[in-house]
Each structure stands twice: as C-alpha cells, then as structure tokens.
Amino acid sequence: MSTNKLKGKIVEAGFTQRSLALEIGMSKNTLNSKVNGKIPFNTIELEAICAKLGITDPAGKALIFTLTVP
C-alpha cells in the first residue's frame, strides 16, 4: 500500500484522518493504524474509503492499495 498516496488523496478530498474515520464508522486510531500499515484494511473498508474519496477507477485503487516493494 502507498501510505503517502492515500494520505494525499485524503487531503485532496478535503478530509482529515479523523473526519474520514467518522464518515466510514471507524475510530481515528484504527484508521491511522491501517493507513500506516500496522493493521490491514478489509475489502469493505477499502470500498468505503474509495467511495468517500471519489476513487472509482480500478487502476487508481490499485496504485494506492496494492503492495509496493521498496
């Protein structure tokens, strides 16, 4: 997962991690742990985040949520 790209998309959409977490029914701490790769997202969470951030293109989703190798 590209943490920086996800954080950028959150800001571009006008959210903070706290406000996005509230929108998708998750605690801010849990979202932060998931964004930072400490806990994995499940499919339902990914879809909710993409919906709130306006990410509809499968390629756009893949750029953010697929595993990146340094």
XYZ file of C-alpha atoms in Angstrom:
70
model
C 0.000 0.000 0.000
C 1.200 3.508 -0.762
C 0.732 5.358 2.503
C 1.767 8.695 1.032
C -0.646 8.410 -1.898
C -3.519 7.507 0.420
C -2.722 10.389 2.768
C -2.576 12.716 -0.238
C -5.959 11.525 -1.504
C -7.472 12.055 1.949
C -6.268 15.666 1.964
C -7.266 16.260 -1.690
C -10.807 15.133 -0.863
C -10.971 17.645 1.989
C -10.783 15.167 4.854
C -8.554 14.669 7.834
C -7.971 11.141 9.076
C -10.344 11.947 11.935
C -13.143 13.199 9.679
C -12.734 10.311 7.223
C -12.800 7.822 10.088
C -16.093 9.299 11.305
C -17.547 9.103 7.785
C -16.753 5.396 7.444
C -17.642 4.415 11.025
C -14.126 3.734 12.258
C -12.133 5.206 15.117
C -9.404 7.689 14.221
C -6.807 5.485 15.905
C -7.867 2.421 13.912
C -7.827 4.329 10.630
C -4.406 5.744 11.466
C -3.053 2.256 12.191
C -4.451 0.981 8.900
C -3.193 3.944 6.870
C 0.267 3.434 8.344
C 0.264 -0.283 7.515
C 0.130 -1.601 11.071
C -3.272 -3.267 10.532
C -4.601 -4.381 7.119
C -7.766 -2.946 5.588
C -10.559 -5.334 4.679
C -12.396 -5.106 1.358
C -15.447 -3.368 2.817
C -13.261 -0.687 4.405
C -11.346 -0.146 1.170
C -14.557 0.278 -0.787
C -15.944 2.735 1.800
C -12.752 4.792 1.702
C -12.675 4.825 -2.093
C -16.325 5.899 -2.203
C -15.717 8.784 0.215
C -12.550 9.876 -1.580
C -14.109 9.599 -5.052
C -11.676 6.929 -6.251
C -13.676 4.946 -8.781
C -11.052 3.870 -11.309
C -9.715 0.350 -10.620
C -6.238 1.455 -11.699
C -6.386 4.339 -9.231
C -7.381 1.969 -6.462
C -4.551 -0.381 -7.393
C -1.996 2.437 -7.308
C -2.892 3.178 -3.700
C -3.829 -0.163 -2.185
C -1.516 -2.730 -3.773
C 1.665 -3.800 -2.078
C 4.654 -1.747 -3.088
C 8.166 -3.085 -2.895
C 10.826 -0.541 -1.933
